[in-house]
Amino acid sequence: MRVCNKLHILYWLQLFAVLLLGVYLLFFGQWHVETNLLSILPNSSQHESFKSVETALFQQKTQQLVVLVTGDDALPAYKALATSINETAQVEFLPTPEPAMSDIAAFYLPYRHNVLSQNYVENIADSQALSQLASNQVIQLANPFVSETIATAPRLNLADYLQGSLLNLSDIEFYQGVAAINVQQQRYLIMHLQLSLDGFDLNASQLMAVRLKQLFSDIRDDFDVELNYSGILFHTAESTAQAKAEISSFGVFSVIAVILLIVVVFRSLLPLSAALVVLSIACLYGFVGILLFFDNLHLLTLVFAVTLVGVVVDYCFHAFVYAGTQNDQLAQKDNRTIAKPLILGFITTAMGYIVLIFSPLSLLSQVAVFMIFGLLGALITVLTLLPYLARLVNIKPAPRAMLFSQRGVTFFNKVQHYKSAVITLLLLLLSVTYFFSPIQFNDDVRLLNSSPKWLLEQEAKAAQILAYNDSQRVIIKAESPQQLLEIQEQVIARFRSTQPALKVKGIYELLPSIKQQKQYYDLLADADKLGHFQNVLAITGLSDPIGTFTPLTYDEFAQSPFAFIAELYMASYKPASSVITGSEEFALWLELSKEPLSDANLLWLAQNIHTALYDPASEVSYALSEYRQGILILLMSAFVVVMMILVIKYGLTAGTLSAIATIGSALLALTISQLISNHLNIFNLLAVLLIIALAIDYVIFYQEQGLQAKTFLAISLSALSSAAVFGILVFSATPAVSSFGLTVMIGIISIFILAPMSVVRRK
């Protein structure tokens, strides 16, 4: 038995401290798990000031679902579904209110002189044209807008205004009291559901999604109807189930692959036990690091964390290969032999990951912290604990493994004579490939969507029915409701002057600004004084004296029969700058359709401090593009620094060859990945970070220990285990994970072939 020295005591004390810290953070820390990819992607600096606005206007939508029912028995199915929903916990049926025309007419009565339709504005100075407008409406006594307002607003300007405003605002009609929309002569009944749970809560989302999908399926079968639904809840549930399945399956595959390698090469389960101990300690360090620095743990972090297995096992393989001796002195000597390259390799790997810690992508920050802390724990354990395990020093690689290694060394020694030709061929291959297929990145975040096909089809169908596909949203903010309404009218005037065909939906017509109301009032009052409404009043046979101006305010509108519209389109919020003052600001949104905004209008919106185009996908894609360019510069900078260290340490020739092997493997990985998947994304680039980190480890070991059998065997085992661990990620249904795994696997194969070329024979 070995006597525990001070180093061992220190090791166990720090491990116990880390364990206590992990337990404390796990049970008493303020952390939670999430799966929503958009929640971890970076925000564009262009619209950072509008984040509070977007939250106020659209945050509640993350907790809502839309259900569309159509078919011969759609109405009974709708009612049965509503009954079942009311009996389901944590979900509420939100009926769309149908305001009574009598209530609407009564509400607008004090403000009837403040509103004019475009028809009335254009013909306000022509008494004959006004008479024709009134006559056309009088003959429509069955029209509820006319019948309910003619007695109190005999100029019929209110009837014409309300009819045009409501028809422009929504395509929704009511069928036996139920909100519906007609698309290609087919009626779809619309149901809105409100969840009382967070749409991004993992376990609750899964349970609720399963419950609702079963309920929807039962309704389809019982009533033979078509039922479509849409909502973030289902995407969260599917992402959660998918990530959990991948974590378990990928983890099992990785462990099995490592077990087979260890058993085949070392013919003993002792190295396996030691590797599992080291891996467990590394995971402990990694989780403590995340819980220490982050309030949330994204589920994709755990998927990427599988990669820790490959790197940690690399450390173990080097320790096992060099532990194969019969006495303690040689064991300690071999430990000193691998300590230097292991420490240097850890430093360079940590330098690569440290670039990501301050990443605007919280997922990458978490992965970086997990890997750095995990590798630190593995390094300390491999150097402090493993060399002094009494039985471990008797471990020897199998003769066949050593024979394989010796043949590999022989092969690469022969290849060394053709080093210049191999490098020239590599450069020629990369140049030709780049000429025909240049490396290009596609930063469209929609390519990272991991939802299953059936769910995307549901979303597409709902978007088509509700006409979401061809629409854009513009958000506007201001310090007061009236300023907000005035800016809204300026925006609409700008759009209509430059794009007359553009259709605009919003609250602007039902609630004009006080300034706009006063302009309408003055137009109508002046026209009345000039007698332009005499014929109109003669047609209706009623009088309507014009009193003093009484404005319709936002507060009054928010208490009107249209309160639900006010809640839908407008919101108040507290901007970040009001933390001290506590003042509120206001925001609203407009829906634009028929044609996309022109480049000139998009530029105009971007230059206006009160407006922004609400397009989360484009914003995130733009941010990804910015971040990708930044990370590319950082990667190049880190690579240059590491290469300078290698040149200083090992000389110009060895340093240059190491640089060629490292950058060559990275370029090969990107080039082949693009040929396979047709496009590259930011996660392919991030895979290059790991490739470079592994490549530097390999070339450091070769430079330190030369091209010998033990080194080649350790690196071969490292490459095989890493390829298995990272390669399994290729089969992930999450595009980000799959892209990462593909590029890393290709890069590992490339660097395994190229790294021996960096060895310079020493005299």
PDB file of N, CA, C and O in Angstrom, residues 37 242 246 250 300 303-304 307 363-364 440-450 666 668-691 725-748:
ATOM      1  N   LEU A  37     -34.713  26.717 -28.336  1.00  0.00           N
ATOM      2  CA  LEU A  37     -33.477  27.140 -28.996  1.00  0.00           C
ATOM      3  C   LEU A  37     -33.399  28.655 -29.123  1.00  0.00           C
ATOM      4  O   LEU A  37     -32.355  29.264 -28.936  1.00  0.00           O
ATOM      5  N   GLN A 242     -37.034  14.607 -27.626  1.00  0.00           N
ATOM      6  CA  GLN A 242     -35.944  14.292 -28.543  1.00  0.00           C
ATOM      7  C   GLN A 242     -34.593  14.410 -27.857  1.00  0.00           C
ATOM      8  O   GLN A 242     -33.729  13.525 -27.985  1.00  0.00           O
ATOM      9  N   GLU A 246     -31.898  11.422 -27.119  1.00  0.00           N
ATOM     10  CA  GLU A 246     -30.550  11.486 -27.668  1.00  0.00           C
ATOM     11  C   GLU A 246     -29.496  11.426 -26.579  1.00  0.00           C
ATOM     12  O   GLU A 246     -28.449  10.779 -26.742  1.00  0.00           O
ATOM     13  N   PHE A 250     -27.149   8.380 -27.086  1.00  0.00           N
ATOM     14  CA  PHE A 250     -25.781   8.749 -27.417  1.00  0.00           C
ATOM     15  C   PHE A 250     -24.830   8.395 -26.276  1.00  0.00           C
ATOM     16  O   PHE A 250     -23.705   7.923 -26.500  1.00  0.00           O
ATOM     17  N   LEU A 300     -29.716  21.168 -24.578  1.00  0.00           N
ATOM     18  CA  LEU A 300     -28.737  20.908 -25.627  1.00  0.00           C
ATOM     19  C   LEU A 300     -27.311  20.909 -25.069  1.00  0.00           C
ATOM     20  O   LEU A 300     -26.422  20.296 -25.650  1.00  0.00           O
ATOM     21  N   VAL A 303     -26.506  17.473 -24.425  1.00  0.00           N
ATOM     22  CA  VAL A 303     -26.219  16.731 -25.656  1.00  0.00           C
ATOM     23  C   VAL A 303     -24.773  16.974 -26.078  1.00  0.00           C
ATOM     24  O   VAL A 303     -24.024  16.048 -26.394  1.00  0.00           O
ATOM     25  N   PHE A 304     -24.358  18.244 -26.086  1.00  0.00           N
ATOM     26  CA  PHE A 304     -22.976  18.558 -26.440  1.00  0.00           C
ATOM     27  C   PHE A 304     -22.004  18.044 -25.385  1.00  0.00           C
ATOM     28  O   PHE A 304     -20.842  17.772 -25.683  1.00  0.00           O
ATOM     29  N   THR A 307     -19.598  15.091 -25.643  1.00  0.00           N
ATOM     30  CA  THR A 307     -18.259  15.204 -26.219  1.00  0.00           C
ATOM     31  C   THR A 307     -17.175  15.174 -25.147  1.00  0.00           C
ATOM     32  O   THR A 307     -16.017  14.876 -25.448  1.00  0.00           O
ATOM     33  N   LEU A 363     -25.779  28.864 -24.935  1.00  0.00           N
ATOM     34  CA  LEU A 363     -25.498  27.435 -25.065  1.00  0.00           C
ATOM     35  C   LEU A 363     -23.995  27.193 -25.166  1.00  0.00           C
ATOM     36  O   LEU A 363     -23.440  26.314 -24.501  1.00  0.00           O
ATOM     37  N   LEU A 364     -23.312  27.981 -25.996  1.00  0.00           N
ATOM     38  CA  LEU A 364     -21.878  27.797 -26.197  1.00  0.00           C
ATOM     39  C   LEU A 364     -21.097  28.195 -24.950  1.00  0.00           C
ATOM     40  O   LEU A 364     -20.084  27.578 -24.624  1.00  0.00           O
ATOM     41  N   GLN A 440     -19.016  28.278 -47.739  1.00  0.00           N
ATOM     42  CA  GLN A 440     -20.022  29.309 -47.499  1.00  0.00           C
ATOM     43  C   GLN A 440     -20.873  28.915 -46.297  1.00  0.00           C
ATOM     44  O   GLN A 440     -21.195  27.739 -46.113  1.00  0.00           O
ATOM     45  N   PHE A 441     -21.257  29.917 -45.515  1.00  0.00           N
ATOM     46  CA  PHE A 441     -22.081  29.675 -44.338  1.00  0.00           C
ATOM     47  C   PHE A 441     -23.488  30.221 -44.581  1.00  0.00           C
ATOM     48  O   PHE A 441     -23.659  31.301 -45.156  1.00  0.00           O
ATOM     49  N   ASN A 442     -24.477  29.474 -44.141  1.00  0.00           N
ATOM     50  CA  ASN A 442     -25.868  29.916 -44.193  1.00  0.00           C
ATOM     51  C   ASN A 442     -26.331  30.119 -42.754  1.00  0.00           C
ATOM     52  O   ASN A 442     -26.459  29.160 -41.998  1.00  0.00           O
ATOM     53  N   ASP A 443     -26.558  31.377 -42.380  1.00  0.00           N
ATOM     54  CA  ASP A 443     -26.874  31.704 -40.990  1.00  0.00           C
ATOM     55  C   ASP A 443     -28.371  31.744 -40.709  1.00  0.00           C
ATOM     56  O   ASP A 443     -28.776  32.214 -39.633  1.00  0.00           O
ATOM     57  N   ASP A 444     -29.194  31.268 -41.630  1.00  0.00           N
ATOM     58  CA  ASP A 444     -30.642  31.274 -41.430  1.00  0.00           C
ATOM     59  C   ASP A 444     -30.988  30.356 -40.252  1.00  0.00           C
ATOM     60  O   ASP A 444     -30.777  29.148 -40.302  1.00  0.00           O
ATOM     61  N   VAL A 445     -31.520  30.937 -39.184  1.00  0.00           N
ATOM     62  CA  VAL A 445     -31.806  30.165 -37.975  1.00  0.00           C
ATOM     63  C   VAL A 445     -32.881  29.112 -38.218  1.00  0.00           C
ATOM     64  O   VAL A 445     -32.971  28.116 -37.495  1.00  0.00           O
ATOM     65  N   ARG A 446     -33.705  29.306 -39.243  1.00  0.00           N
ATOM     66  CA  ARG A 446     -34.756  28.325 -39.522  1.00  0.00           C
ATOM     67  C   ARG A 446     -34.182  26.978 -39.950  1.00  0.00           C
ATOM     68  O   ARG A 446     -34.849  25.950 -39.833  1.00  0.00           O
ATOM     69  N   LEU A 447     -32.937  26.971 -40.430  1.00  0.00           N
ATOM     70  CA  LEU A 447     -32.296  25.711 -40.785  1.00  0.00           C
ATOM     71  C   LEU A 447     -31.936  24.889 -39.548  1.00  0.00           C
ATOM     72  O   LEU A 447     -31.619  23.706 -39.660  1.00  0.00           O
ATOM     73  N   LEU A 448     -31.987  25.528 -38.377  1.00  0.00           N
ATOM     74  CA  LEU A 448     -31.668  24.828 -37.134  1.00  0.00           C
ATOM     75  C   LEU A 448     -32.916  24.284 -36.450  1.00  0.00           C
ATOM     76  O   LEU A 448     -32.831  23.753 -35.340  1.00  0.00           O
ATOM     77  N   ASN A 449     -34.067  24.433 -37.091  1.00  0.00           N
ATOM     78  CA  ASN A 449     -35.315  23.946 -36.506  1.00  0.00           C
ATOM     79  C   ASN A 449     -35.285  22.426 -36.406  1.00  0.00           C
ATOM     80  O   ASN A 449     -35.093  21.728 -37.404  1.00  0.00           O
ATOM     81  N   SER A 450     -35.506  21.930 -35.205  1.00  0.00           N
ATOM     82  CA  SER A 450     -35.427  20.488 -34.981  1.00  0.00           C
ATOM     83  C   SER A 450     -36.788  19.843 -34.766  1.00  0.00           C
ATOM     84  O   SER A 450     -36.863  18.675 -34.385  1.00  0.00           O
ATOM     85  N   ALA A 666      -8.795  21.165 -40.186  1.00  0.00           N
ATOM     86  CA  ALA A 666      -9.985  22.007 -40.025  1.00  0.00           C
ATOM     87  C   ALA A 666     -10.617  22.328 -41.373  1.00  0.00           C
ATOM     88  O   ALA A 666     -11.847  22.255 -41.540  1.00  0.00           O
ATOM     89  N   LEU A 668     -10.272  20.648 -44.196  1.00  0.00           N
ATOM     90  CA  LEU A 668     -10.831  19.407 -44.755  1.00  0.00           C
ATOM     91  C   LEU A 668     -12.189  19.102 -44.139  1.00  0.00           C
ATOM     92  O   LEU A 668     -13.140  18.705 -44.840  1.00  0.00           O
ATOM     93  N   ALA A 669     -12.300  19.299 -42.833  1.00  0.00           N
ATOM     94  CA  ALA A 669     -13.566  19.024 -42.147  1.00  0.00           C
ATOM     95  C   ALA A 669     -14.683  19.926 -42.672  1.00  0.00           C
ATOM     96  O   ALA A 669     -15.800  19.464 -42.937  1.00  0.00           O
ATOM     97  N   LEU A 670     -14.396  21.221 -42.848  1.00  0.00           N
ATOM     98  CA  LEU A 670     -15.411  22.147 -43.351  1.00  0.00           C
ATOM     99  C   LEU A 670     -15.763  21.839 -44.799  1.00  0.00           C
ATOM    100  O   LEU A 670     -16.947  21.849 -45.186  1.00  0.00           O
ATOM    101  N   THR A 671     -14.759  21.561 -45.609  1.00  0.00           N
ATOM    102  CA  THR A 671     -14.995  21.309 -47.034  1.00  0.00           C
ATOM    103  C   THR A 671     -15.834  20.052 -47.240  1.00  0.00           C
ATOM    104  O   THR A 671     -16.832  20.073 -47.987  1.00  0.00           O
ATOM    105  N   ILE A 672     -15.469  18.970 -46.588  1.00  0.00           N
ATOM    106  CA  ILE A 672     -16.213  17.721 -46.759  1.00  0.00           C
ATOM    107  C   ILE A 672     -17.608  17.835 -46.144  1.00  0.00           C
ATOM    108  O   ILE A 672     -18.586  17.312 -46.696  1.00  0.00           O
ATOM    109  N   SER A 673     -17.726  18.538 -45.020  1.00  0.00           N
ATOM    110  CA  SER A 673     -19.048  18.741 -44.410  1.00  0.00           C
ATOM    111  C   SER A 673     -19.979  19.481 -45.359  1.00  0.00           C
ATOM    112  O   SER A 673     -21.167  19.153 -45.477  1.00  0.00           O
ATOM    113  N   GLN A 674     -19.437  20.494 -46.047  1.00  0.00           N
ATOM    114  CA  GLN A 674     -20.260  21.245 -46.992  1.00  0.00           C
ATOM    115  C   GLN A 674     -20.681  20.371 -48.168  1.00  0.00           C
ATOM    116  O   GLN A 674     -21.820  20.457 -48.648  1.00  0.00           O
ATOM    117  N   LEU A 675     -19.786  19.519 -48.644  1.00  0.00           N
ATOM    118  CA  LEU A 675     -20.133  18.624 -49.751  1.00  0.00           C
ATOM    119  C   LEU A 675     -21.227  17.643 -49.345  1.00  0.00           C
ATOM    120  O   LEU A 675     -22.072  17.267 -50.166  1.00  0.00           O
ATOM    121  N   ILE A 676     -21.238  17.243 -48.073  1.00  0.00           N
ATOM    122  CA  ILE A 676     -22.229  16.275 -47.601  1.00  0.00           C
ATOM    123  C   ILE A 676     -23.572  16.935 -47.315  1.00  0.00           C
ATOM    124  O   ILE A 676     -24.628  16.430 -47.718  1.00  0.00           O
ATOM    125  N   SER A 677     -23.552  18.064 -46.627  1.00  0.00           N
ATOM    126  CA  SER A 677     -24.809  18.688 -46.171  1.00  0.00           C
ATOM    127  C   SER A 677     -25.249  19.887 -46.999  1.00  0.00           C
ATOM    128  O   SER A 677     -26.289  20.486 -46.709  1.00  0.00           O
ATOM    129  N   ASN A 678     -24.473  20.290 -48.007  1.00  0.00           N
ATOM    130  CA  ASN A 678     -24.816  21.377 -48.937  1.00  0.00           C
ATOM    131  C   ASN A 678     -24.690  22.775 -48.340  1.00  0.00           C
ATOM    132  O   ASN A 678     -24.734  23.752 -49.073  1.00  0.00           O
ATOM    133  N   HIS A 679     -24.596  22.898 -47.034  1.00  0.00           N
ATOM    134  CA  HIS A 679     -24.398  24.221 -46.449  1.00  0.00           C
ATOM    135  C   HIS A 679     -23.743  24.069 -45.081  1.00  0.00           C
ATOM    136  O   HIS A 679     -23.802  22.998 -44.457  1.00  0.00           O
ATOM    137  N   LEU A 680     -23.118  25.135 -44.626  1.00  0.00           N
ATOM    138  CA  LEU A 680     -22.485  25.160 -43.313  1.00  0.00           C
ATOM    139  C   LEU A 680     -23.193  26.175 -42.436  1.00  0.00           C
ATOM    140  O   LEU A 680     -23.747  27.165 -42.932  1.00  0.00           O
ATOM    141  N   ASN A 681     -23.198  25.917 -41.139  1.00  0.00           N
ATOM    142  CA  ASN A 681     -23.752  26.886 -40.203  1.00  0.00           C
ATOM    143  C   ASN A 681     -22.737  27.158 -39.101  1.00  0.00           C
ATOM    144  O   ASN A 681     -21.618  26.630 -39.114  1.00  0.00           O
ATOM    145  N   ILE A 682     -23.131  27.951 -38.149  1.00  0.00           N
ATOM    146  CA  ILE A 682     -22.195  28.373 -37.108  1.00  0.00           C
ATOM    147  C   ILE A 682     -21.695  27.186 -36.290  1.00  0.00           C
ATOM    148  O   ILE A 682     -20.578  27.201 -35.763  1.00  0.00           O
ATOM    149  N   PHE A 683     -22.494  26.114 -36.202  1.00  0.00           N
ATOM    150  CA  PHE A 683     -22.078  24.973 -35.397  1.00  0.00           C
ATOM    151  C   PHE A 683     -20.998  24.161 -36.109  1.00  0.00           C
ATOM    152  O   PHE A 683     -20.208  23.490 -35.447  1.00  0.00           O
ATOM    153  N   ASN A 684     -20.963  24.224 -37.442  1.00  0.00           N
ATOM    154  CA  ASN A 684     -19.827  23.626 -38.152  1.00  0.00           C
ATOM    155  C   ASN A 684     -18.544  24.370 -37.801  1.00  0.00           C
ATOM    156  O   ASN A 684     -17.480  23.763 -37.614  1.00  0.00           O
ATOM    157  N   LEU A 685     -18.652  25.695 -37.722  1.00  0.00           N
ATOM    158  CA  LEU A 685     -17.482  26.495 -37.376  1.00  0.00           C
ATOM    159  C   LEU A 685     -17.042  26.232 -35.941  1.00  0.00           C
ATOM    160  O   LEU A 685     -15.844  26.146 -35.644  1.00  0.00           O
ATOM    161  N   LEU A 686     -18.011  26.083 -35.054  1.00  0.00           N
ATOM    162  CA  LEU A 686     -17.668  25.805 -33.663  1.00  0.00           C
ATOM    163  C   LEU A 686     -17.025  24.430 -33.520  1.00  0.00           C
ATOM    164  O   LEU A 686     -16.225  24.202 -32.609  1.00  0.00           O
ATOM    165  N   ALA A 687     -17.386  23.511 -34.404  1.00  0.00           N
ATOM    166  CA  ALA A 687     -16.743  22.205 -34.388  1.00  0.00           C
ATOM    167  C   ALA A 687     -15.253  22.335 -34.686  1.00  0.00           C
ATOM    168  O   ALA A 687     -14.435  21.554 -34.185  1.00  0.00           O
ATOM    169  N   VAL A 688     -14.916  23.331 -35.501  1.00  0.00           N
ATOM    170  CA  VAL A 688     -13.506  23.562 -35.828  1.00  0.00           C
ATOM    171  C   VAL A 688     -12.711  23.882 -34.563  1.00  0.00           C
ATOM    172  O   VAL A 688     -11.534  23.516 -34.443  1.00  0.00           O
ATOM    173  N   LEU A 689     -13.366  24.544 -33.626  1.00  0.00           N
ATOM    174  CA  LEU A 689     -12.696  24.855 -32.361  1.00  0.00           C
ATOM    175  C   LEU A 689     -12.236  23.583 -31.669  1.00  0.00           C
ATOM    176  O   LEU A 689     -11.088  23.481 -31.204  1.00  0.00           O
ATOM    177  N   LEU A 690     -13.121  22.606 -31.600  1.00  0.00           N
ATOM    178  CA  LEU A 690     -12.754  21.343 -30.960  1.00  0.00           C
ATOM    179  C   LEU A 690     -11.723  20.589 -31.783  1.00  0.00           C
ATOM    180  O   LEU A 690     -10.811  19.956 -31.227  1.00  0.00           O
ATOM    181  N   ILE A 691     -11.851  20.657 -33.110  1.00  0.00           N
ATOM    182  CA  ILE A 691     -10.867  19.989 -33.981  1.00  0.00           C
ATOM    183  C   ILE A 691      -9.472  20.548 -33.716  1.00  0.00           C
ATOM    184  O   ILE A 691      -8.501  19.801 -33.566  1.00  0.00           O
ATOM    185  N   VAL A 725     -17.585   8.939 -30.185  1.00  0.00           N
ATOM    186  CA  VAL A 725     -18.402   9.830 -29.361  1.00  0.00           C
ATOM    187  C   VAL A 725     -18.981  10.975 -30.182  1.00  0.00           C
ATOM    188  O   VAL A 725     -20.172  11.288 -30.098  1.00  0.00           O
ATOM    189  N   PHE A 726     -18.130  11.612 -30.991  1.00  0.00           N
ATOM    190  CA  PHE A 726     -18.615  12.746 -31.776  1.00  0.00           C
ATOM    191  C   PHE A 726     -19.377  12.281 -33.007  1.00  0.00           C
ATOM    192  O   PHE A 726     -20.310  12.940 -33.450  1.00  0.00           O
ATOM    193  N   GLY A 727     -18.959  11.165 -33.557  1.00  0.00           N
ATOM    194  CA  GLY A 727     -19.616  10.683 -34.761  1.00  0.00           C
ATOM    195  C   GLY A 727     -21.068  10.333 -34.536  1.00  0.00           C
ATOM    196  O   GLY A 727     -21.910  10.527 -35.422  1.00  0.00           O
ATOM    197  N   ILE A 728     -21.411   9.848 -33.342  1.00  0.00           N
ATOM    198  CA  ILE A 728     -22.800   9.490 -33.066  1.00  0.00           C
ATOM    199  C   ILE A 728     -23.703  10.718 -33.123  1.00  0.00           C
ATOM    200  O   ILE A 728     -24.912  10.614 -33.396  1.00  0.00           O
ATOM    201  N   LEU A 729     -23.125  11.903 -32.900  1.00  0.00           N
ATOM    202  CA  LEU A 729     -23.924  13.128 -32.949  1.00  0.00           C
ATOM    203  C   LEU A 729     -24.441  13.411 -34.358  1.00  0.00           C
ATOM    204  O   LEU A 729     -25.396  14.168 -34.526  1.00  0.00           O
ATOM    205  N   VAL A 730     -23.821  12.812 -35.362  1.00  0.00           N
ATOM    206  CA  VAL A 730     -24.278  13.010 -36.746  1.00  0.00           C
ATOM    207  C   VAL A 730     -25.726  12.561 -36.898  1.00  0.00           C
ATOM    208  O   VAL A 730     -26.484  13.116 -37.694  1.00  0.00           O
ATOM    209  N   PHE A 731     -26.142  11.582 -36.113  1.00  0.00           N
ATOM    210  CA  PHE A 731     -27.484  11.026 -36.226  1.00  0.00           C
ATOM    211  C   PHE A 731     -28.513  11.787 -35.402  1.00  0.00           C
ATOM    212  O   PHE A 731     -29.669  11.372 -35.322  1.00  0.00           O
ATOM    213  N   SER A 732     -28.097  12.885 -34.787  1.00  0.00           N
ATOM    214  CA  SER A 732     -29.043  13.691 -34.019  1.00  0.00           C
ATOM    215  C   SER A 732     -30.079  14.327 -34.939  1.00  0.00           C
ATOM    216  O   SER A 732     -29.772  14.743 -36.059  1.00  0.00           O
ATOM    217  N   ALA A 733     -31.316  14.411 -34.444  1.00  0.00           N
ATOM    218  CA  ALA A 733     -32.372  15.077 -35.208  1.00  0.00           C
ATOM    219  C   ALA A 733     -32.290  16.591 -35.077  1.00  0.00           C
ATOM    220  O   ALA A 733     -32.999  17.313 -35.774  1.00  0.00           O
ATOM    221  N   THR A 734     -31.440  17.074 -34.175  1.00  0.00           N
ATOM    222  CA  THR A 734     -31.236  18.509 -34.022  1.00  0.00           C
ATOM    223  C   THR A 734     -30.136  18.953 -34.985  1.00  0.00           C
ATOM    224  O   THR A 734     -28.991  18.520 -34.845  1.00  0.00           O
ATOM    225  N   PRO A 735     -30.443  19.787 -35.970  1.00  0.00           N
ATOM    226  CA  PRO A 735     -29.443  20.152 -36.981  1.00  0.00           C
ATOM    227  C   PRO A 735     -28.161  20.727 -36.394  1.00  0.00           C
ATOM    228  O   PRO A 735     -27.082  20.468 -36.922  1.00  0.00           O
ATOM    229  N   ALA A 736     -28.278  21.509 -35.319  1.00  0.00           N
ATOM    230  CA  ALA A 736     -27.082  22.092 -34.721  1.00  0.00           C
ATOM    231  C   ALA A 736     -26.147  21.005 -34.217  1.00  0.00           C
ATOM    232  O   ALA A 736     -24.930  21.042 -34.439  1.00  0.00           O
ATOM    233  N   VAL A 737     -26.704  20.006 -33.540  1.00  0.00           N
ATOM    234  CA  VAL A 737     -25.902  18.915 -33.000  1.00  0.00           C
ATOM    235  C   VAL A 737     -25.343  18.055 -34.129  1.00  0.00           C
ATOM    236  O   VAL A 737     -24.173  17.647 -34.112  1.00  0.00           O
ATOM    237  N   SER A 738     -26.177  17.757 -35.122  1.00  0.00           N
ATOM    238  CA  SER A 738     -25.748  16.920 -36.244  1.00  0.00           C
ATOM    239  C   SER A 738     -24.608  17.573 -37.020  1.00  0.00           C
ATOM    240  O   SER A 738     -23.625  16.910 -37.377  1.00  0.00           O
ATOM    241  N   SER A 739     -24.719  18.871 -37.281  1.00  0.00           N
ATOM    242  CA  SER A 739     -23.662  19.595 -37.997  1.00  0.00           C
ATOM    243  C   SER A 739     -22.358  19.563 -37.219  1.00  0.00           C
ATOM    244  O   SER A 739     -21.280  19.344 -37.778  1.00  0.00           O
ATOM    245  N   PHE A 740     -22.463  19.788 -35.924  1.00  0.00           N
ATOM    246  CA  PHE A 740     -21.284  19.771 -35.061  1.00  0.00           C
ATOM    247  C   PHE A 740     -20.603  18.401 -35.113  1.00  0.00           C
ATOM    248  O   PHE A 740     -19.384  18.293 -35.304  1.00  0.00           O
ATOM    249  N   GLY A 741     -21.397  17.333 -34.959  1.00  0.00           N
ATOM    250  CA  GLY A 741     -20.835  15.984 -34.942  1.00  0.00           C
ATOM    251  C   GLY A 741     -20.184  15.601 -36.247  1.00  0.00           C
ATOM    252  O   GLY A 741     -19.105  14.984 -36.259  1.00  0.00           O
ATOM    253  N   LEU A 742     -20.818  15.964 -37.367  1.00  0.00           N
ATOM    254  CA  LEU A 742     -20.269  15.613 -38.683  1.00  0.00           C
ATOM    255  C   LEU A 742     -18.896  16.238 -38.890  1.00  0.00           C
ATOM    256  O   LEU A 742     -17.936  15.566 -39.294  1.00  0.00           O
ATOM    257  N   THR A 743     -18.798  17.527 -38.620  1.00  0.00           N
ATOM    258  CA  THR A 743     -17.534  18.225 -38.854  1.00  0.00           C
ATOM    259  C   THR A 743     -16.435  17.725 -37.914  1.00  0.00           C
ATOM    260  O   THR A 743     -15.284  17.541 -38.336  1.00  0.00           O
ATOM    261  N   VAL A 744     -16.779  17.490 -36.653  1.00  0.00           N
ATOM    262  CA  VAL A 744     -15.775  17.000 -35.707  1.00  0.00           C
ATOM    263  C   VAL A 744     -15.273  15.619 -36.115  1.00  0.00           C
ATOM    264  O   VAL A 744     -14.066  15.344 -36.071  1.00  0.00           O
ATOM    265  N   MET A 745     -16.180  14.737 -36.520  1.00  0.00           N
ATOM    266  CA  MET A 745     -15.770  13.387 -36.900  1.00  0.00           C
ATOM    267  C   MET A 745     -14.809  13.427 -38.088  1.00  0.00           C
ATOM    268  O   MET A 745     -13.767  12.766 -38.085  1.00  0.00           O
ATOM    269  N   ILE A 746     -15.137  14.226 -39.100  1.00  0.00           N
ATOM    270  CA  ILE A 746     -14.253  14.339 -40.264  1.00  0.00           C
ATOM    271  C   ILE A 746     -12.916  14.946 -39.856  1.00  0.00           C
ATOM    272  O   ILE A 746     -11.852  14.520 -40.311  1.00  0.00           O
ATOM    273  N   GLY A 747     -12.975  15.948 -38.988  1.00  0.00           N
ATOM    274  CA  GLY A 747     -11.744  16.589 -38.538  1.00  0.00           C
ATOM    275  C   GLY A 747     -10.839  15.656 -37.761  1.00  0.00           C
ATOM    276  O   GLY A 747      -9.609  15.695 -37.905  1.00  0.00           O
ATOM    277  N   ILE A 748     -11.424  14.780 -36.928  1.00  0.00           N
ATOM    278  CA  ILE A 748     -10.616  13.831 -36.148  1.00  0.00           C
ATOM    279  C   ILE A 748      -9.898  12.852 -37.073  1.00  0.00           C
ATOM    280  O   ILE A 748      -8.708  12.562 -36.900  1.00  0.00           O
TER     281      ILE A 748
END
